Coordinates of C-alpha atoms and ligand atoms in Angstrom, one line a residue:
X9 CA 23.4 7.4 -7.9
X10 CA 23.4 10.3 -5.4
X11 CA 26.4 12.6 -5.4
X12 CA 28.3 12.4 -2.2
X13 CA 28.4 16.2 -1.5
X14 CA 30.8 17.7 1.2
X15 CA 32.5 15.0 3.3
X16 CA 31.9 15.0 7.0
X17 CA 34.3 12.3 7.8
X18 CA 37.0 10.3 5.9
X19 CA 39.0 7.6 7.6
X20 CA 40.9 4.4 6.9
X21 CA 38.9 1.7 8.7
X22 CA 38.9 -2.1 8.5
X23 CA 36.0 -4.2 7.4
X24 CA 36.7 -7.8 8.4
X25 CA 40.4 -8.0 7.6
X26 CA 40.7 -5.5 4.8
X27 CA 41.5 -1.8 4.8
X28 CA 38.8 0.5 3.5
X29 CA 38.5 4.2 2.8
X30 CA 35.3 5.1 4.5
X31 CA 33.6 8.4 4.0
X32 CA 30.4 10.0 5.3
X33 CA 28.6 13.0 3.7
X34 CA 25.1 14.3 4.5
X35 CA 23.7 11.9 1.9
X36 CA 26.0 8.9 1.6
X37 CA 28.1 6.4 3.6
X38 CA 30.7 4.9 1.3
X39 CA 33.3 2.2 1.9
X40 CA 35.9 1.4 -0.7
X41 CA 38.5 -1.3 -0.4
X42 CA 42.1 0.0 -0.5
X43 CA 44.3 -1.7 -3.1
X44 CA 47.6 -2.4 -1.3
X45 CA 49.6 -3.3 -4.4
X46 CA 49.8 -0.6 -7.2
X47 CA 49.9 -3.5 -9.7
X48 CA 46.6 -4.2 -11.4
X49 CA 45.1 -7.4 -10.1
X50 CA 42.3 -8.8 -12.3
X51 CA 41.0 -11.2 -9.6
X52 CA 40.8 -8.6 -6.9
X53 CA 38.8 -5.8 -8.2
X54 CA 38.4 -2.6 -6.2
X55 CA 35.2 -3.1 -4.1
X56 CA 33.2 0.0 -3.3
X57 CA 29.8 0.2 -1.5
X58 CA 27.6 3.1 -0.7
X59 CA 24.4 3.4 1.3
X60 CA 22.2 6.4 1.3
X61 CA 22.1 8.0 4.8
X62 CA 18.3 8.0 4.5
X63 CA 18.4 4.2 4.3
X64 CA 20.6 3.6 7.3
X65 CA 18.5 2.0 10.0
X66 CA 20.8 2.6 13.0
X67 CA 24.4 2.5 14.2
X68 CA 25.6 0.6 17.2
X69 CA 29.0 0.4 19.0
X70 CA 30.3 -3.1 19.2
X71 CA 31.0 -4.8 22.5
X72 CA 34.5 -6.0 22.5
X73 CA 33.4 -9.7 22.3
X74 CA 31.7 -9.0 19.0
X75 CA 34.9 -7.9 17.2
X76 CA 36.1 -10.7 14.9
X77 CA 39.5 -11.5 13.5
X78 CA 40.2 -13.8 10.6
X79 CA 41.9 -17.2 11.3
X80 CA 44.5 -18.6 9.0
X81 CA 42.0 -21.0 7.5
X82 CA 39.9 -18.1 6.4
X83 CA 37.1 -18.5 9.0
X84 CA 36.4 -15.7 11.6
X85 CA 36.9 -15.9 15.3
X86 CA 35.6 -13.5 18.0
X87 CA 38.4 -11.8 19.9
X88 CA 38.8 -9.4 22.7
X89 CA 40.6 -6.3 21.3
X90 CA 41.8 -4.7 24.5
X91 CA 40.9 -4.7 28.2
X92 CA 39.5 -1.5 29.8
X93 CA 36.2 0.3 29.7
X94 CA 36.9 2.9 27.0
X95 CA 38.1 0.7 24.3
X96 CA 35.2 0.2 21.9
X97 CA 36.9 0.3 18.6
X98 CA 34.3 -1.0 16.3
X99 CA 30.8 0.0 15.2
X100 CA 28.1 -1.6 13.1
X101 CA 25.9 0.1 10.6
X102 CA 22.5 -1.4 9.9
X103 CA 21.1 -0.4 6.5
X104 CA 18.5 -1.3 3.9
X105 CA 19.5 -3.9 1.3
X106 CA 17.4 -4.4 -1.7
X107 CA 16.5 -8.0 -2.7
X108 CA 14.6 -9.4 -5.7
X109 CA 10.9 -8.8 -6.0
X110 CA 10.9 -5.5 -4.2
X111 CA 11.9 -7.1 -0.9
X112 CA 14.0 -5.1 1.6
X113 CA 16.3 -6.7 4.2
X114 CA 18.3 -5.3 7.1
X115 CA 22.0 -5.8 6.3
X116 CA 24.9 -4.8 8.5
X117 CA 28.6 -3.9 8.1
X118 CA 31.1 -3.6 11.0
X119 CA 33.9 -1.1 10.8
X120 CA 37.0 -1.5 13.1
X121 CA 38.9 1.7 13.9
X122 CA 42.5 2.2 15.0
X123 CA 41.4 3.9 18.2
X124 CA 38.3 4.3 20.4
X125 CA 38.1 8.1 19.9
X126 CA 37.8 7.7 16.2
X127 CA 35.1 5.0 16.6
X128 CA 33.2 7.4 18.8
X129 CA 33.4 10.2 16.2
X130 CA 32.0 8.0 13.6
X131 CA 29.2 6.8 15.7
X132 CA 28.3 10.3 16.8
X133 CA 28.4 11.7 13.2
X134 CA 26.2 9.0 11.8
X135 CA 23.7 9.4 14.7
X136 CA 23.7 13.2 14.1
X137 CA 22.8 12.6 10.4
X138 CA 20.0 10.2 11.3
X139 CA 18.5 12.5 13.9
X140 CA 18.4 15.3 11.3
X141 CA 15.9 13.2 9.2
X142 CA 12.7 14.6 10.5
X143 CA 10.4 12.3 8.5
X144 CA 11.3 9.3 10.6
X145 CA 8.7 8.2 13.1
X146 CA 9.8 7.9 16.8
X147 CA 6.5 6.9 18.4
X148 CA 4.0 4.6 16.7
X149 CA 0.5 3.4 17.6
X150 CA 0.3 -0.3 16.5
X151 CA -3.0 -2.2 16.1
X152 CA -2.9 -6.0 15.6
X153 CA -5.8 -8.0 14.4
X154 CA -5.1 -11.5 15.9
X155 CA -7.6 -13.1 13.5
X156 CA -6.4 -11.8 10.1
X157 CA -5.5 -14.2 7.3
X158 CA -4.0 -17.3 8.8
X159 CA -4.1 -15.8 12.4
X160 CA -0.4 -15.1 12.4
X161 CA -0.6 -11.3 13.0
X162 CA 0.8 -11.4 16.6
X163 CA 3.6 -13.8 15.8
X164 CA 4.6 -11.9 12.7
X165 CA 4.7 -8.6 14.6
X166 CA 6.6 -10.0 17.6
X167 CA 9.1 -12.0 15.7
X168 CA 9.8 -10.0 12.6
X169 CA 8.8 -6.4 13.2
X170 CA 9.2 -5.5 16.9
X171 CA 13.0 -6.4 16.9
X172 CA 13.5 -4.0 13.9
X173 CA 11.6 -1.2 15.6
X174 CA 13.7 -1.7 18.7
X175 CA 17.0 -1.6 16.8
X176 CA 15.9 1.6 15.1
X177 CA 14.9 3.2 18.4
X178 CA 11.2 3.5 17.4
X179 CA 8.9 3.3 20.5
X180 CA 5.5 1.6 20.1
X181 CA 2.2 1.4 21.9
X182 CA 0.7 -2.0 20.8
X183 CA -3.0 -2.8 21.0
X184 CA -4.4 -6.2 20.0
X185 CA -8.0 -5.7 18.8
X186 CA -10.7 -7.5 20.8
X187 CA -13.4 -7.4 18.2
X188 CA -14.3 -6.0 14.8
X189 CA -14.3 -2.2 14.7
X190 CA -12.3 -2.0 17.9
X191 CA -9.4 -0.2 16.2
X192 CA -11.8 2.1 14.3
X193 CA -13.6 3.2 17.4
X194 CA -10.5 3.6 19.4
X195 CA -9.0 5.9 16.8
X196 CA -12.3 7.8 16.5
X197 CA -12.7 8.6 20.1
X198 CA -10.0 7.5 22.5
X199 CA -6.6 7.4 21.0
X200 CA -4.3 10.3 22.0
X201 CA -3.1 10.9 18.5
X202 CA -0.9 13.9 19.4
X203 CA 1.5 11.5 21.1
X204 CA 2.2 9.5 17.9
X205 CA 4.0 10.0 14.5
X206 CA 2.0 7.3 12.8
X207 CA -0.3 4.3 13.0
X208 CA 0.7 0.8 12.1
X209 CA -1.9 -1.8 11.1
X210 CA -1.0 -5.5 11.4
X211 CA -3.6 -7.3 9.4
X212 CA -5.3 -7.4 6.1
X213 CA -7.2 -4.9 3.9
X214 CA -10.2 -5.1 6.2
X215 CA -8.1 -4.0 9.2
X216 CA -6.5 -1.2 7.1
X217 CA -10.0 -0.1 6.2
X218 CA -10.8 0.1 10.0
X219 CA -7.8 2.3 10.5
X220 CA -8.6 4.7 7.7
X221 CA -12.2 5.0 8.9
X222 CA -11.1 5.9 12.4
X223 CA -8.4 8.3 11.3
X224 CA -10.4 10.1 8.5
X225 CA -13.5 10.5 10.7
X226 CA -11.4 11.8 13.6
X227 CA -9.6 14.3 11.3
X228 CA -12.9 15.7 9.9
X229 CA -14.6 16.0 13.3
X230 CA -11.5 17.7 14.9
X231 CA -11.4 20.0 11.8
X232 CA -15.1 20.9 11.8
X233 CA -15.9 19.2 8.4
X234 CA -19.1 17.3 7.9
X235 CA -18.1 13.8 6.7
X236 CA -21.6 13.0 5.5
X237 CA -21.7 15.6 2.7
X238 CA -20.6 14.2 -0.6
X239 CA -19.9 17.7 -2.0
X240 CA -17.5 18.7 0.7
X241 CA -13.7 18.1 0.2
X242 CA -12.3 16.3 3.2
X243 CA -9.3 17.3 5.3
X244 CA -6.2 15.1 4.8
X245 CA -5.0 13.0 7.7
X246 CA -1.7 14.1 9.2
X247 CA -0.6 10.8 10.6
X248 CA 0.9 8.3 8.2
X249 CA -0.2 4.6 8.2
X250 CA 2.1 1.6 8.0
X251 CA 0.8 -1.8 6.9
X252 CA 2.4 -5.0 8.1
X253 CA 0.7 -7.5 5.8
X254 CA -0.9 -10.4 7.7
X255 CA -4.3 -10.8 5.9
X256 CA -5.9 -12.7 3.0
X257 CA -5.4 -10.3 0.0
X258 CA -3.3 -7.4 1.3
X259 CA -3.7 -5.6 -2.0
X260 CA -3.0 -2.2 -0.5
X261 CA 0.4 -3.2 0.8
X262 CA 1.2 -5.1 -2.4
X263 CA 0.3 -2.2 -4.7
X264 CA 2.2 0.4 -2.6
X265 CA 5.3 -1.6 -1.7
X266 CA 5.5 -4.2 -4.4
X267 CA 5.5 -7.2 -2.1
X268 CA 3.6 -8.6 0.9
X269 CA 6.5 -9.0 3.3
X270 CA 6.4 -7.8 6.9
X271 CA 10.2 -7.0 7.1
X272 CA 10.1 -4.9 4.0
X273 CA 7.1 -3.0 5.3
X274 CA 8.7 -2.5 8.7
X275 CA 11.8 -1.0 7.0
X276 CA 9.7 1.4 4.9
X277 CA 8.1 2.6 8.2
X278 CA 11.5 3.0 9.9
X279 CA 13.0 5.1 7.1
X280 CA 9.9 7.3 7.2
X281 CA 8.7 6.9 3.6
X282 CA 5.6 8.7 2.6
X283 CA 3.1 7.8 -0.2
X284 CA -0.1 9.9 -0.6
X285 CA -3.2 8.0 -1.6
X286 CA -6.6 8.8 -3.0
X287 CA -9.7 7.7 -1.0
X288 CA -13.2 7.3 -2.4
X289 CA -16.0 8.4 -0.1
X290 CA -19.2 6.4 -0.7
X291 CA -22.6 8.0 0.0
X292 CA -26.3 7.2 -0.3
X293 CA -28.7 10.2 -0.4
X294 CA -26.0 12.4 1.1
X295 CA -25.4 10.0 4.0
X296 CA -21.9 8.7 4.3
X297 CA -21.5 5.0 4.0
X298 CA -17.8 4.0 3.8
X299 CA -14.4 4.9 2.4
X300 CA -12.6 2.8 -0.3
X301 CA -9.0 2.9 -1.4
X302 CA -8.8 -0.2 -3.5
X303 CA -11.9 -1.9 -5.0
X304 CA -15.5 -0.9 -5.1
X305 CA -17.1 -3.8 -7.0
X306 CA -20.7 -4.6 -7.8
X307 CA -21.8 -7.8 -9.4
X308 CA -19.0 -10.4 -9.6
X309 CA -16.8 -9.1 -6.8
X310 CA -19.7 -8.2 -4.6
X311 CA -21.2 -11.7 -5.0
X312 CA -17.8 -13.3 -4.4
X313 CA -17.4 -11.4 -1.1
X314 CA -21.0 -12.1 0.1
X315 CA -20.5 -15.8 -0.6
X316 CA -17.0 -15.9 1.0
X317 CA -18.2 -14.3 4.2
X318 CA -20.0 -17.6 5.0
X319 CA -16.7 -19.4 4.5
X320 CA -14.5 -17.3 6.8
X321 CA -13.3 -20.4 8.6
X322 CA -11.5 -21.4 5.4
X323 CA -9.1 -18.5 5.6
X324 CA -7.8 -16.9 2.3
X325 CA -8.8 -19.9 0.2
X326 CA -12.5 -18.9 0.6
X327 CA -12.1 -16.2 -2.1
X328 CA -11.0 -18.8 -4.7
X329 CA -13.8 -21.2 -3.9
X330 CA -16.4 -18.4 -4.0
X331 CA -14.8 -17.0 -7.1
X332 CA -15.3 -20.3 -9.0
X333 CA -18.8 -20.6 -7.6
X334 CA -19.8 -17.1 -8.7
X335 CA -18.1 -17.5 -12.0
X336 CA -20.3 -20.6 -12.7
X337 CA -23.4 -18.8 -11.3
X338 CA -22.9 -16.1 -13.9
X339 CA -25.3 -13.5 -12.6
X340 CA -25.7 -10.2 -14.4
X341 CA -27.4 -7.0 -13.0
X342 CA -29.2 -4.1 -14.6
X343 CA -28.6 -0.6 -13.7
X344 CA -27.4 2.9 -14.7
X345 CA -23.9 4.2 -14.1
X346 CA -23.4 8.0 -14.3
X347 CA -19.9 9.4 -14.1
X348 CA -17.9 12.6 -14.3
X349 CA -14.9 12.0 -16.6
X350 CA -11.5 13.2 -15.3
X351 CA -10.5 16.0 -17.7
X352 CA -7.2 17.7 -18.3
X353 CA -5.2 15.0 -16.6
X354 CA -2.1 13.0 -17.6
X355 CA -2.6 9.3 -18.2
X356 CA -5.4 7.0 -19.3
X357 CA -6.5 3.5 -18.0
X358 CA -5.1 1.9 -21.1
X359 CA -1.5 3.3 -20.7
X360 CA 1.5 0.9 -20.8
X361 CA 3.2 3.0 -18.1
X362 CA 2.6 2.1 -14.5
X363 CA 2.3 4.1 -11.3
X364 CA 5.8 3.8 -9.7
X365 CA 7.8 5.4 -7.0
X366 CA 8.0 9.2 -7.6
X367 CA 5.2 8.9 -10.3
X368 CA 5.1 12.0 -12.5
X369 CA 1.4 11.4 -13.4
X370 CA 0.4 11.5 -9.7
X371 CA 2.6 14.6 -9.2
X372 CA 1.2 16.4 -12.2
X373 CA -2.5 15.6 -11.6
X374 CA -2.2 16.3 -7.9
X375 CA -0.7 19.8 -8.6
X376 CA -3.4 20.5 -11.2
X377 CA -6.1 19.5 -8.7
X378 CA -4.9 21.8 -6.0
X379 CA -4.6 24.7 -8.5
X380 CA -8.1 23.9 -9.6
X381 CA -9.3 23.9 -6.0
X382 CA -7.8 27.3 -5.4
X383 CA -9.5 28.7 -8.6
X384 CA -12.7 27.1 -7.5
X385 CA -12.6 28.9 -4.2
X386 CA -12.0 32.2 -6.0
X387 CA -14.5 31.8 -8.9
X388 CA -17.1 29.8 -7.0
X389 CA -17.7 27.9 -10.2
X390 CA -19.6 24.8 -9.8
X391 CA -17.7 21.5 -10.1
X392 CA -19.8 20.2 -12.9
X393 CA -19.1 23.4 -15.0
X394 CA -15.3 23.0 -14.5
X395 CA -15.3 19.2 -15.0
X396 CA -17.6 18.9 -17.9
X397 CA -20.8 16.9 -18.4
X398 CA -22.0 13.8 -16.5
X399 CA -22.4 10.8 -18.8
X400 CA -24.8 7.9 -18.2
X401 CA -24.5 4.2 -19.3
X402 CA -27.4 1.9 -18.8
X403 CA -27.3 -1.9 -19.3
X404 CA -26.8 -5.4 -18.0
X405 CA -23.5 -5.9 -16.2
X406 CA -21.6 -8.9 -14.9
X407 CA -19.4 -6.5 -13.0
X408 CA -19.0 -2.8 -12.2
X409 CA -15.7 -2.1 -10.6
X410 CA -14.1 1.1 -9.5
X411 CA -10.3 0.7 -8.9
X412 CA -8.7 3.7 -7.2
X413 CA -5.4 2.0 -7.5
X414 CA -4.1 -1.0 -9.5
X415 CA -5.4 -3.5 -6.9
X416 CA -2.4 -5.6 -7.7
X417 CA -2.1 -8.6 -5.3
X418 CA -0.5 -12.1 -5.4
X419 CA -3.7 -13.4 -7.2
X420 CA -3.2 -10.8 -9.9
X421 CA 0.2 -9.2 -9.9
X422 CA -0.9 -6.5 -12.4
X423 CA -4.3 -5.9 -10.7
X424 CA -7.8 -5.0 -11.8
X425 CA -6.6 -1.8 -13.4
X426 CA -2.9 -2.1 -14.1
X427 CA -2.4 1.6 -15.1
X428 CA -4.4 3.1 -12.2
X429 CA -2.5 5.6 -10.0
X430 CA -2.2 5.8 -6.2
X431 CA -2.6 9.5 -5.9
X432 CA -3.8 11.1 -9.2
X433 CA -7.3 12.1 -7.8
X434 CA -9.2 9.6 -10.0
X435 CA -10.6 6.1 -10.0
X436 CA -10.9 3.7 -13.0
X437 CA -14.5 2.7 -13.6
X438 CA -14.6 -0.7 -15.3
X439 CA -17.8 -1.9 -16.8
X440 CA -18.1 -5.6 -17.8
X441 CA -21.3 -6.0 -19.8
X442 CA -23.3 -9.2 -19.9
X443 CA -21.4 -11.8 -22.1
X444 CA -20.9 -15.5 -22.3
X445 CA -19.2 -17.5 -19.6
X446 CA -16.4 -18.2 -22.0
X447 CA -15.8 -14.5 -22.7
X448 CA -16.0 -13.6 -19.0
X449 CA -13.4 -16.3 -18.3
X450 CA -11.2 -14.7 -21.1
X451 CA -11.5 -11.4 -19.3
X452 CA -10.7 -12.9 -15.8
X453 CA -7.7 -14.9 -17.2
X454 CA -6.2 -11.7 -18.6
X455 CA -5.8 -10.4 -15.1
X456 CA -3.1 -13.0 -14.7
X457 CA -1.3 -12.6 -18.0
X458 CA 0.3 -9.9 -20.1
X459 CA -2.9 -9.5 -22.3
X460 CA -5.0 -6.4 -21.9
X461 CA -8.2 -7.3 -19.9
X462 CA -9.9 -4.2 -21.3
X463 CA -9.3 -5.1 -25.0
X464 CA -12.7 -6.9 -25.3
X465 CA -15.9 -5.5 -26.8
X466 CA -17.9 -6.2 -23.7
X467 CA -15.5 -4.3 -21.4
X468 CA -15.1 -0.5 -21.1
X469 CA -13.0 1.6 -18.7
X470 CA -13.2 5.3 -17.9
X471 CA -11.0 7.4 -15.6
X472 CA -13.4 9.4 -13.4
X473 CA -13.6 11.8 -10.5
X474 CA -17.0 10.9 -9.4
X475 CA -19.7 8.3 -10.2
X476 CA -23.2 7.2 -9.2
X477 CA -24.9 3.8 -9.6
X478 CA -28.6 3.1 -9.5
X479 CA -29.8 -0.5 -9.8
X480 CA -32.6 -1.0 -12.2
X481 CA -35.3 -1.7 -9.5
X482 CA -34.4 1.7 -7.9
X483 CA -34.6 3.8 -11.2
X484 CA -37.2 6.4 -11.5
X485 CA -40.6 5.5 -13.2
X486 CA -39.8 7.5 -16.3
X487 CA -36.7 5.3 -16.9
X488 CA -38.6 2.1 -16.8
X489 CA -41.5 0.2 -18.0
X490 CA -43.5 0.2 -14.8
X491 CA -45.1 -3.2 -15.4
X492 CA -41.8 -4.9 -15.9
X493 CA -40.3 -3.2 -12.9
X494 CA -43.0 -4.4 -10.6
X495 CA -42.5 -8.0 -11.9
X496 CA -38.8 -7.7 -11.3
X497 CA -39.2 -6.5 -7.7
X498 CA -41.6 -9.3 -6.9
X499 CA -39.2 -11.9 -8.4
X500 CA -36.2 -10.5 -6.7
X501 CA -38.0 -10.7 -3.3
X502 CA -39.0 -14.3 -4.1
X503 CA -35.4 -15.2 -5.1
X504 CA -33.9 -13.7 -2.0
X505 CA -36.4 -15.7 0.1
X506 CA -35.9 -19.0 -1.9
X507 CA -32.3 -18.9 -3.2
X508 CA -32.7 -22.5 -4.6
X509 CA -35.3 -21.4 -7.2
X510 CA -32.4 -20.6 -9.6
X511 CA -33.8 -17.3 -10.9
X512 CA -31.3 -14.5 -11.2
X513 CA -31.5 -11.9 -8.4
X514 CA -32.3 -8.3 -9.4
X515 CA -29.4 -6.8 -7.5
X516 CA -26.0 -7.6 -6.1
X517 CA -24.0 -5.9 -3.3
X518 CA -21.1 -3.6 -3.4
X519 CA -17.7 -5.0 -2.2
X520 CA -16.1 -2.0 -0.7
X521 CA -12.4 -3.0 0.1
X522 CA -13.6 -6.3 1.2
X523 CA -16.7 -5.1 3.2
X524 CA -20.3 -5.5 2.1
X525 CA -22.2 -2.2 1.7
X526 CA -25.7 -2.0 2.9
X527 CA -27.0 0.0 0.0
X528 CA -26.9 -0.6 -3.8
X529 CA -27.6 2.9 -5.0
X530 CA -24.4 4.8 -4.3
X531 CA -22.7 8.1 -5.0
X532 CA -18.9 8.0 -5.0
X533 CA -16.4 10.8 -5.0
X534 CA -12.6 10.6 -5.2
X535 CA -10.9 12.6 -2.4
X536 CA -7.4 13.3 -3.6
X537 CA -4.4 12.5 -1.4
X538 CA -6.5 12.1 1.7
X539 CA -4.2 9.7 3.5
X540 CA -0.5 9.0 3.5
X541 CA 1.2 5.6 3.9
X542 CA 4.7 4.7 5.2
X543 CA 5.6 3.5 1.6
X544 CA 7.1 5.0 -1.5
X545 CA 5.2 3.3 -4.3
X546 CA 6.7 0.3 -6.2
X547 CA 10.4 0.9 -7.1
X548 CA 11.7 0.2 -10.6
X549 CA 14.1 -2.8 -10.3
X550 CA 17.7 -1.8 -10.3
X551 CA 20.5 -3.7 -12.1
X552 CA 22.2 -4.3 -8.7
X553 CA 19.2 -5.4 -6.8
X554 CA 20.9 -7.9 -4.6
X555 CA 24.0 -5.7 -3.8
X556 CA 24.7 -2.7 -1.7
X557 CA 24.7 0.1 -4.4
X558 CA 28.2 0.0 -5.9
X559 CA 29.8 3.4 -6.2
X560 CA 30.2 5.3 -9.4
X561 CA 34.0 5.5 -9.3
Ligands
LIG603 C1 -9.1 -18.4 -13.9 C2 -8.3 -17.5 -13.0 C3 -8.8 -16.1 -13.0 C4 -8.2 -15.3 -11.9 C5 -8.7 -14.0 -11.9 C6 -8.2 -13.3 -10.7 C7 -8.7 -11.9 -10.6 C8 -8.3 -11.4 -9.3 C9 -8.5 -10.0 -9.1 C10 -8.2 -9.7 -7.6 C11 -8.6 -8.3 -7.3 C12 -8.5 -8.1 -5.9 C13 -9.0 -6.8 -5.6 C14 -8.9 -6.5 -4.1 C15 -9.9 -6.4 -3.3 C16 -9.8 -6.1 -1.9 O1 -10.2 -4.8 -1.6 C17 -10.6 -7.0 -1.1 C18 -10.3 -7.0 0.4 O2 -9.1 -7.6 0.6 N1 -10.5 -8.4 -1.5 C19 -11.4 -9.1 -2.0 O3 -12.5 -8.6 -2.2 C20 -11.1 -10.5 -2.5 C21 -11.5 -10.6 -3.9 C22 -11.0 -11.9 -4.4 C23 -11.5 -12.2 -5.7 C24 -11.0 -13.6 -6.2 C25 -11.6 -13.9 -7.5 C26 -11.2 -15.2 -7.9 C27 -11.8 -15.5 -9.3 C28 -11.6 -16.9 -9.7 C29 -12.4 -17.2 -10.9 C30 -12.2 -18.6 -11.3 C31 -12.9 -19.0 -12.5 C32 -12.5 -20.5 -12.8 C33 -13.4 -21.1 -13.8 C34 -13.1 -22.5 -14.0
LIG604 N1 -10.3 -9.0 17.3 C1 -11.0 -9.1 16.2 N2 -12.0 -10.1 16.2 C2 -12.7 -10.4 15.1 N3 -12.7 -9.6 14.0 C3 -11.8 -8.6 14.0 C4 -11.0 -8.3 15.1 N4 -10.2 -7.2 14.8 C5 -10.5 -6.9 13.5 N5 -11.5 -7.6 13.0 C6 -12.2 -7.6 11.7 O1 -11.7 -8.7 10.9 C7 -11.9 -8.4 9.6 C8 -10.8 -9.0 8.7 O2 -9.6 -8.5 9.1 P1 -8.4 -8.4 8.1 O3 -8.6 -7.6 7.0 O4 -7.2 -8.0 9.0 O5 -8.1 -9.9 7.7 P2 -8.3 -10.7 6.3 O6 -8.1 -12.1 6.7 O7 -7.4 -10.2 5.3 O8 -9.7 -10.4 5.9 P3 -10.2 -9.6 4.6 O9 -9.9 -10.5 3.5 O10 -11.6 -9.4 4.9 O11 -9.4 -8.3 4.6 C9 -12.0 -6.9 9.4 O12 -13.2 -6.6 8.9 C10 -11.9 -6.4 10.9 O13 -12.8 -5.4 11.1
LIG605 CA1 -6.2 6.9 -8.2

């Protein structure tokens, strides 16, 4: 509980029909019911609520008609307090209330004052405190994908989000996208970004991906950095991004807020939260391909995505159908994965601890990375010298996944890599080797239970800063038996042309945050804290989740 600090105001006000001592400091608004009788009353405990000023959404003066008085039967009736124009004697504070499962709601409390001047002092003081919070956005650029998920993006925004932004005094410029890549291209070239304090994405992970591609690209071009070069550290984006979930998986929202709920996300935007995030840049022969913040998956997840694209009309259920199909198909792929292990960091992919709001692992590793970057500039030491040796693993894999964050989503509430961190500068490289269908099912099922999905002898996981993948048919001649390689290439071509032949294809595709990559041989580098979201990471549940924080009296 935050300490109240110096009081700015302290008055006796009424909430409904009871008298309360109400106080305001720079950090807290507190209202505590007055006990009229000095005699202890076991059935009428002292009620005290407090709300952090940073979680007040807005304050409004009440019109006379909205002031209520209690009838004898206990119900409430609206009354006119007094005639005349300067007689507003009540004000309402709208604030964040925590509900179960990380959901936030907008709650309100109305205070009635003994005189209009006192009411005005309260309203002005609260507004002054709110305007002193510089991290809150005032002007937002909103992109809506009308075709996300179950095609409810527009309705969700208009009914659930826009009214909250209006109440909080946040202005918006709303754009409904007209085709794929519309938002990306608008951000890259046209959008007047200086006019805005943030960008809001109404849609799914694919829409979020468009937004980051537009913003990151624009930031590099404006800052004179070449986005194609895998060795160059990218410039972080200054605008924060808010996600109003309306898509099929929405794993970025789920893993940064703890729930896929448009109202909760809108409230995190209004209070001006900030969550830094790692982004992987994916390259092929030093040509930039795409960015990824959640899953880069080859094999199983690549095949599920490829198959599901043909079933877009089915909506979110397409992933489950393609998942079952690809599970039964049971393709494995040969190749080599080389990676640069993340050294000197806190945390491992097998930790029991999770990345949560105010995560110490992210803070520690982020600080260490920026110190290292400074040293690197001074010493001009090569990255491979300071990071250690590259390691290479060759084999037959059912899946190669890089999870830069947990990838928790409603399908798998703990995610692909439950101990991954949002902003520690690393990605978790998960290798699932060829195994039986039964074993692969055991591995998949563990994503939905408490059991460790990595505690299987055909699964390994490494926390890395960079990795490369080369499919077998692309490996150099020295790595392979040439004769066998030739045979493989011929068969893979035949199998692509005649999918019914039943022969296993030689290569899969990469699923990059839900988009199919055009290349299979890729070079991936983690760019630490490249973007920031209007989120704060998943909060640890509090004991009083469904109440306004009771005061420590
Ligand atoms: C038996 C139940 C096993 C359940 C196993 C569930 C594991 C689910 C892990 C989900 C990881 C999501 C990672 C997020 C990726 C996003 O960047 C991306 C864009 O939105 N989404 C997808 O690619 C969408 C990917 C969706 C993948 C769905 C996979 C479903 C697998 C179902 C396997 C069933 C086997 C049944 C055998 C009888
Ligand atoms: N107006 C539009 N018409 C068609 N496609 C669009 C439009 N706007 C955006 N898109 C594209 O739609 C795709 C899916 O969008 P989005 O992520 O919002 O929904 P989704 O149902 O969750 O899909 P996914 O599971 O692929 O993330 C994105 O790749 C995006 O580029
Ligand atoms: Ca990470």
